[in-house]
XYZ file of C-alpha atoms in Angstrom:
481
model
C 158.334 279.675 109.597
C 157.503 283.230 110.763
C 160.964 283.616 112.369
C 162.692 282.310 109.230
C 160.807 284.854 107.125
C 161.834 287.622 109.564
C 165.506 286.611 109.266
C 165.273 286.576 105.438
C 163.705 290.055 105.456
C 166.425 291.527 107.693
C 169.169 290.085 105.497
C 167.817 290.685 102.022
C 165.819 293.881 102.396
C 167.538 295.749 105.258
C 171.090 294.461 104.647
C 171.602 293.601 108.322
C 174.724 291.673 109.401
C 174.596 288.150 110.731
C 175.600 289.304 114.230
C 172.831 291.880 114.298
C 170.267 289.324 113.036
C 171.292 286.879 115.773
C 170.808 289.596 118.393
C 167.467 290.818 117.049
C 165.986 287.343 116.488
C 167.527 285.953 119.660
C 168.926 282.893 117.916
C 172.335 281.249 117.651
C 174.740 282.790 115.143
C 174.896 279.562 113.118
C 171.093 279.430 112.979
C 170.981 283.051 111.789
C 173.640 282.302 109.154
C 171.763 279.206 107.937
C 168.400 280.881 107.424
C 169.852 284.229 106.210
C 172.147 282.985 103.441
C 171.104 279.401 102.609
C 168.155 278.598 100.361
C 165.238 276.827 102.041
C 164.096 274.476 99.275
C 161.351 271.926 100.093
C 162.391 268.303 99.733
C 160.301 265.154 99.372
C 160.284 262.890 102.398
C 161.980 259.564 101.947
C 159.301 256.952 102.708
C 161.544 253.897 102.356
C 161.249 251.539 105.312
C 163.956 249.226 106.568
C 163.739 245.695 107.882
C 163.025 242.208 106.535
C 159.308 242.912 106.115
C 160.145 245.701 103.618
C 163.434 244.577 102.112
C 162.305 240.995 101.491
C 159.040 239.600 100.096
C 157.374 238.971 103.479
C 155.719 242.371 103.636
C 154.148 241.886 100.218
C 152.771 238.494 101.235
C 151.232 239.870 104.446
C 149.804 242.852 102.545
C 148.125 240.498 100.063
C 146.647 238.514 102.952
C 145.357 241.637 104.697
C 143.736 242.933 101.505
C 142.256 239.472 100.895
C 140.862 239.285 104.441
C 139.316 242.776 104.379
C 136.816 241.461 101.820
C 135.498 238.995 104.411
C 133.476 239.381 107.567
C 135.507 240.477 110.564
C 135.094 237.132 112.320
C 136.546 235.272 109.310
C 139.724 237.352 109.108
C 143.060 236.023 110.273
C 144.507 237.342 113.507
C 148.152 238.408 113.858
C 149.086 235.102 115.466
C 147.577 233.100 112.590
C 149.389 235.241 110.004
C 152.676 234.761 111.864
C 152.212 230.977 112.008
C 151.396 230.808 108.295
C 154.478 232.892 107.477
C 156.591 230.435 109.457
C 155.156 227.689 107.271
C 156.640 229.517 104.266
C 160.084 229.833 105.879
C 159.785 233.147 107.733
C 162.503 233.489 110.396
C 161.488 236.809 111.921
C 159.740 237.380 115.231
C 156.058 237.654 116.045
C 156.587 241.264 117.149
C 158.060 242.155 113.730
C 154.890 240.915 112.068
C 152.663 242.783 114.543
C 154.535 246.061 113.956
C 154.170 245.689 110.196
C 150.426 244.921 110.438
C 149.872 247.876 112.780
C 151.644 250.228 110.350
C 149.631 248.858 107.443
C 146.333 249.308 109.279
C 147.199 252.805 110.510
C 144.589 255.228 109.211
C 142.459 252.468 107.652
C 140.295 251.894 110.712
C 139.034 255.265 111.876
C 135.496 254.293 112.750
C 136.218 252.506 116.001
C 134.747 254.056 119.102
C 136.813 254.394 122.230
C 135.104 252.550 125.051
C 135.620 253.294 128.702
C 133.400 250.936 130.646
C 134.479 249.378 133.896
C 133.262 245.889 134.758
C 133.281 244.029 138.021
C 135.666 241.075 138.143
C 133.703 237.848 138.684
C 134.689 234.844 140.761
C 134.099 231.536 138.970
C 133.734 228.395 141.124
C 134.855 225.064 139.603
C 132.453 222.929 137.537
C 130.400 225.887 136.320
C 130.151 226.261 132.557
C 128.889 228.677 129.920
C 127.516 227.731 126.498
C 127.017 229.624 123.266
C 126.947 229.154 119.500
C 129.431 230.728 117.120
C 129.139 230.701 113.332
C 132.122 230.064 111.112
C 132.682 228.294 107.799
C 134.562 225.338 106.351
C 135.198 223.910 102.891
C 133.558 220.599 102.037
C 133.532 219.076 98.545
C 134.968 222.280 97.088
C 132.262 224.555 98.528
C 131.772 226.708 101.590
C 129.438 225.441 104.309
C 128.278 227.382 107.350
C 129.252 225.702 110.602
C 127.533 226.445 113.911
C 130.066 225.636 116.622
C 128.532 224.929 120.021
C 131.213 226.036 122.486
C 131.246 225.260 126.197
C 133.798 227.058 128.365
C 134.786 226.423 131.964
C 135.899 229.791 133.409
C 137.627 228.278 136.450
C 140.195 226.390 134.355
C 139.840 228.431 131.121
C 139.275 225.169 129.215
C 136.879 224.854 126.294
C 135.171 222.137 124.260
C 133.272 222.496 121.006
C 131.106 220.479 118.622
C 130.517 221.799 115.066
C 126.904 221.406 113.920
C 124.818 222.257 110.842
C 122.261 224.371 112.743
C 121.127 225.788 116.077
C 117.806 223.979 116.454
C 116.855 221.947 119.492
C 118.143 218.643 118.131
C 121.566 220.114 117.310
C 121.783 221.952 120.642
C 120.992 218.924 122.809
C 123.115 216.591 120.680
C 126.039 219.014 120.953
C 125.724 219.249 124.735
C 125.553 215.466 125.013
C 128.730 215.034 122.954
C 130.537 217.742 124.952
C 129.646 216.037 128.244
C 130.921 212.730 126.879
C 134.138 214.345 125.666
C 134.595 216.072 129.023
C 133.945 212.885 130.970
C 131.501 214.588 133.340
C 128.742 217.168 133.636
C 129.103 220.731 134.970
C 126.990 221.505 138.017
C 125.704 224.758 136.525
C 125.236 225.717 132.891
C 124.771 229.349 131.877
C 123.056 230.037 128.546
C 121.596 233.040 126.776
C 118.093 233.109 125.304
C 118.537 230.361 122.716
C 115.313 229.473 120.943
C 116.308 225.838 121.254
C 116.080 226.068 125.055
C 114.087 229.160 126.066
C 110.398 229.844 125.436
C 110.233 233.171 127.271
C 113.255 235.223 128.249
C 113.815 236.376 131.773
C 112.496 239.892 132.470
C 111.339 242.119 135.344
C 108.094 240.154 135.584
C 109.653 236.759 136.167
C 112.288 234.131 135.439
C 112.967 232.528 132.061
C 110.666 229.748 130.885
C 112.467 226.786 129.294
C 111.226 224.219 126.794
C 110.043 220.906 128.182
C 112.662 219.046 126.141
C 115.528 221.106 127.586
C 114.213 220.742 131.127
C 113.956 216.981 130.660
C 117.520 216.916 129.322
C 118.780 218.989 132.291
C 116.975 216.742 134.765
C 118.540 213.655 133.199
C 122.071 215.066 133.448
C 121.253 216.818 136.789
C 122.797 220.215 136.000
C 121.298 223.551 137.085
C 120.298 226.028 134.374
C 121.307 229.671 134.666
C 119.652 232.029 132.159
C 121.155 235.383 131.181
C 119.164 238.587 131.046
C 118.028 239.887 127.660
C 120.829 241.550 125.670
C 123.347 240.923 128.454
C 126.043 238.935 126.694
C 128.553 240.118 129.295
C 126.897 237.755 131.781
C 128.513 234.907 129.846
C 131.520 236.878 128.666
C 133.924 233.984 129.106
C 132.277 231.816 126.469
C 131.758 234.859 124.209
C 135.531 235.353 124.202
C 136.152 231.634 123.840
C 133.946 231.472 120.719
C 136.160 234.103 119.112
C 139.305 232.346 120.342
C 138.263 229.059 118.730
C 137.237 230.778 115.510
C 140.383 232.875 115.031
C 142.912 230.274 116.159
C 141.526 227.000 114.846
C 139.105 227.611 111.939
C 140.607 230.663 110.228
C 141.292 230.301 107.340
C 138.419 227.922 106.692
C 139.607 224.296 107.049
C 138.994 221.606 104.456
C 136.858 218.836 105.962
C 135.212 215.569 104.972
C 132.321 215.741 107.454
C 131.180 217.361 110.683
C 132.703 214.466 112.604
C 136.008 215.151 110.854
C 135.905 218.795 111.948
C 134.933 217.734 115.473
C 138.065 215.595 115.714
C 140.244 218.376 114.297
C 138.955 220.922 116.801
C 139.154 218.480 119.723
C 142.800 217.732 118.952
C 143.658 221.441 118.804
C 141.797 222.214 122.031
C 143.535 219.359 123.848
C 146.884 220.792 122.740
C 145.754 224.269 123.763
C 145.227 223.090 127.343
C 148.971 222.733 127.727
C 149.167 226.535 127.968
C 149.774 228.226 131.290
C 146.658 229.858 132.756
C 146.787 233.634 132.268
C 146.587 234.390 136.012
C 146.951 231.153 138.007
C 150.341 230.198 136.497
C 149.295 226.547 136.212
C 148.652 224.514 133.085
C 145.021 224.633 131.971
C 144.903 220.825 131.788
C 145.903 220.550 135.457
C 143.182 223.021 136.437
C 140.654 221.099 134.355
C 141.622 217.827 136.051
C 141.122 219.531 139.408
C 137.816 221.011 138.265
C 136.473 217.625 137.176
C 136.667 216.472 140.790
C 133.733 218.825 141.424
C 131.726 217.799 138.336
C 128.735 215.461 138.170
C 129.144 211.907 136.916
C 127.799 210.931 133.509
C 124.581 208.869 133.621
C 125.013 205.194 132.776
C 122.020 205.192 130.420
C 122.273 206.798 126.977
C 120.013 209.780 126.315
C 118.443 209.726 122.806
C 118.202 213.091 121.013
C 115.289 213.395 118.577
C 112.076 215.295 117.928
C 108.886 213.563 116.808
C 105.855 215.194 115.223
C 102.815 214.386 113.119
C 102.764 215.736 109.562
C 100.466 215.469 106.575
C 101.660 214.973 102.996
C 100.188 217.102 100.210
C 98.724 215.594 97.042
C 102.205 215.317 95.559
C 103.368 213.209 98.503
C 105.530 216.024 99.910
C 106.140 217.188 103.458
C 108.077 220.231 104.673
C 111.365 219.638 106.499
C 113.647 222.568 107.395
C 111.586 224.867 105.133
C 112.120 222.569 102.144
C 109.694 220.226 100.371
C 110.730 216.562 100.522
C 108.978 213.829 98.531
C 107.903 210.805 100.579
C 107.059 207.631 98.620
C 103.418 206.616 99.294
C 103.144 209.615 101.652
C 99.767 210.737 100.292
C 98.272 207.291 100.998
C 98.059 207.985 104.747
C 96.018 210.531 106.659
C 99.095 211.475 108.690
C 102.756 210.507 109.052
C 105.236 210.362 111.921
C 108.284 212.551 111.276
C 111.305 211.828 113.468
C 114.078 214.449 113.358
C 117.661 213.818 114.467
C 120.453 216.413 114.343
C 121.654 215.205 110.927
C 118.986 212.848 109.559
C 115.252 212.278 109.498
C 112.902 209.383 108.956
C 109.232 209.209 108.031
C 107.119 206.408 109.498
C 103.607 205.384 108.512
C 100.830 204.997 111.138
C 101.479 201.247 110.943
C 105.184 201.499 111.827
C 106.585 201.151 108.280
C 109.618 203.372 107.558
C 108.642 205.088 104.306
C 111.733 207.223 103.854
C 115.003 208.115 105.580
C 117.640 210.628 104.494
C 119.938 213.445 105.587
C 118.226 216.640 106.678
C 118.147 219.258 103.883
C 120.517 221.625 105.673
C 123.235 218.940 105.621
C 123.587 219.562 101.870
C 123.408 223.344 102.088
C 126.546 224.981 100.697
C 127.835 228.087 98.936
C 130.100 228.243 95.917
C 133.559 229.685 96.463
C 133.647 232.959 94.435
C 136.410 231.731 92.145
C 135.751 234.325 89.434
C 136.468 237.316 91.660
C 139.324 235.468 93.383
C 141.078 234.690 90.106
C 140.588 238.203 88.820
C 142.431 239.417 91.913
C 145.113 236.758 91.359
C 145.536 237.824 87.726
C 146.553 241.311 88.854
C 149.087 239.762 91.272
C 149.992 236.270 90.004
C 152.838 236.068 92.525
C 150.263 235.875 95.355
C 148.651 232.610 94.176
C 150.783 230.144 96.240
C 150.294 232.208 99.414
C 146.577 232.980 99.079
C 144.124 231.665 101.679
C 142.088 230.202 98.806
C 144.955 228.251 97.215
C 144.390 225.074 99.323
C 140.767 224.951 98.088
C 141.731 224.585 94.406
C 140.812 221.212 92.832
C 143.807 218.961 92.146
C 144.267 219.532 88.411
C 143.726 223.280 88.642
C 146.161 223.558 91.553
C 148.865 221.699 89.598
C 148.071 223.769 86.504
C 148.783 227.024 88.367
C 151.747 225.678 90.350
C 154.454 226.973 88.004
C 157.404 229.332 88.421
C 156.801 231.495 85.357
C 154.610 234.428 86.457
C 153.881 235.333 82.842
C 152.585 231.874 82.055
C 150.687 231.717 85.361
C 148.942 234.988 84.507
C 147.958 233.684 81.066
C 146.540 230.543 82.603
C 144.577 232.588 85.134
C 143.008 234.616 82.327
C 142.087 231.378 80.538
C 140.422 230.053 83.700
C 138.618 233.387 84.217
C 137.080 233.083 80.745
C 135.970 229.523 81.511
C 134.432 230.459 84.877
C 131.967 232.770 83.137
C 130.097 229.746 81.757
C 131.369 226.849 83.921
C 131.841 226.213 87.614
C 135.176 225.116 89.066
C 134.120 221.481 89.589
C 133.094 221.166 85.954
C 136.373 222.703 84.789
C 138.318 220.229 86.904
C 136.289 217.239 85.659
C 136.413 218.278 81.973
C 139.958 219.597 82.232
C 141.408 217.554 79.330
C 138.605 218.487 76.932
C 138.770 222.159 77.820
C 142.563 222.164 77.649
C 142.404 221.283 73.954
C 140.581 224.557 73.272
C 143.210 226.712 74.923
C 144.918 229.433 72.925
C 147.906 227.899 71.171
C 150.408 230.097 73.009
C 149.353 228.637 76.352
C 148.927 224.987 75.402
C 152.142 224.658 73.376
C 154.551 222.800 75.677
C 157.527 223.607 73.422
C 157.013 227.315 74.095
C 156.581 226.804 77.818
C 158.858 224.280 79.558
C 156.704 224.375 82.693
C 153.740 222.540 81.137
C 152.644 219.275 82.746
C 151.951 215.853 81.266
C 148.472 215.579 82.773
C 148.098 211.862 82.072
C 151.083 211.208 84.352
C 149.610 213.526 86.968
C 146.324 211.606 87.038
C 148.177 208.331 87.597
C 149.128 209.710 91.014
C 145.481 210.189 91.991
C 143.438 207.368 93.609
C 140.881 205.716 91.353
C 137.168 206.319 91.907
C 136.826 202.829 93.407
C 139.797 203.294 95.739
C 138.585 206.746 96.710
C 135.167 205.330 97.508
C 136.696 202.586 99.657
C 138.745 205.155 101.543
C 135.720 207.301 102.225
C 133.812 204.330 103.594
């Protein structure tokens, strides 16, 4: 800019010719002519982008998803691959790289807090039939509500295979039950099992004064299955880095967005099917299918014991004067519990039973954490939808809508969809989503006339016909059984 100003000064204030300006400024004659006689007016930059992500609706859909995911924890957000696969489900014909470029441009400047790491690690050699185990927390949707799921993941670094069992907690019963099920699914037992300092298995962590001290129950379990325990040092997650990465891989590829499940067994089957399919990939360095490497690795594994190993914890408890005992930090009433000086409490991973000193089973039920859930924040979700009603069919939360509400919002008219969203927002202030779905017909009668009048809106639904498509309560109960 300094040279341009010099050229302007020579021309306008000293009346110097173009040839002389070119000589003095040591620039091309055309350059001297341009800056001497033409006006240098600032112009706005054209920010329009080209390509299918910008010229079609795909970019808007991905942007809505990214904004939606930024409200969640990092581990619950969709990865680029998941976004690409979901776009394909909506008819996207572009490439994975196109989606990655768009996401990178969208995120540019939004993440400026990341630290640049430069830490070299030594490459480890993993013999066959050695495994690593860790828990990873994710979430699923059951009965219209979020539940926290603790996935016990076991990885085999030699073959890069993984197995997982979703569980309601990380206590000793869940940990041992999960390992047992993984061994059964694998068809063998790893020779060595590396774990971190799980409370379910470790009493005292390994330190400079000595080795880790394990619980008696875990040692008995390890002796039964004959595997060797390898404990990590404190705060050294890199010592089991393979399973750390595999926990994230399972979470981002198979349970994000949160799947809709009927039970933990249902989720176990879903994840097992996906992991079996995943083993058809080529190993990242050995150029062999993971399943072939796993088959080879199992030749080095230990055989499963013929006898079944029961997983439970038994303890003596005393009921208070109200006949209550504490299970998982929650008071549970036990019929006739106060009649006995003590009771036998038997804990399984999902259930419990209370036995009198004389062997009578007084009570049996699911453990309290099996019914622990969180409401989906429908009010804030629908407020966001109301500002962008077009995003409703593509939202990660759309599959979680109850049947009548989903059909009610599944209309082409964006104006009518927005009105219906505002009506539902007003209802959610005093009702939860399940109640709205159950009392839908009664509440529909109190809608504003403009929304409920089917003559004004040709997209309205005859809800009685819709309900005929749904299974009856009896049929639904038979299916669940």
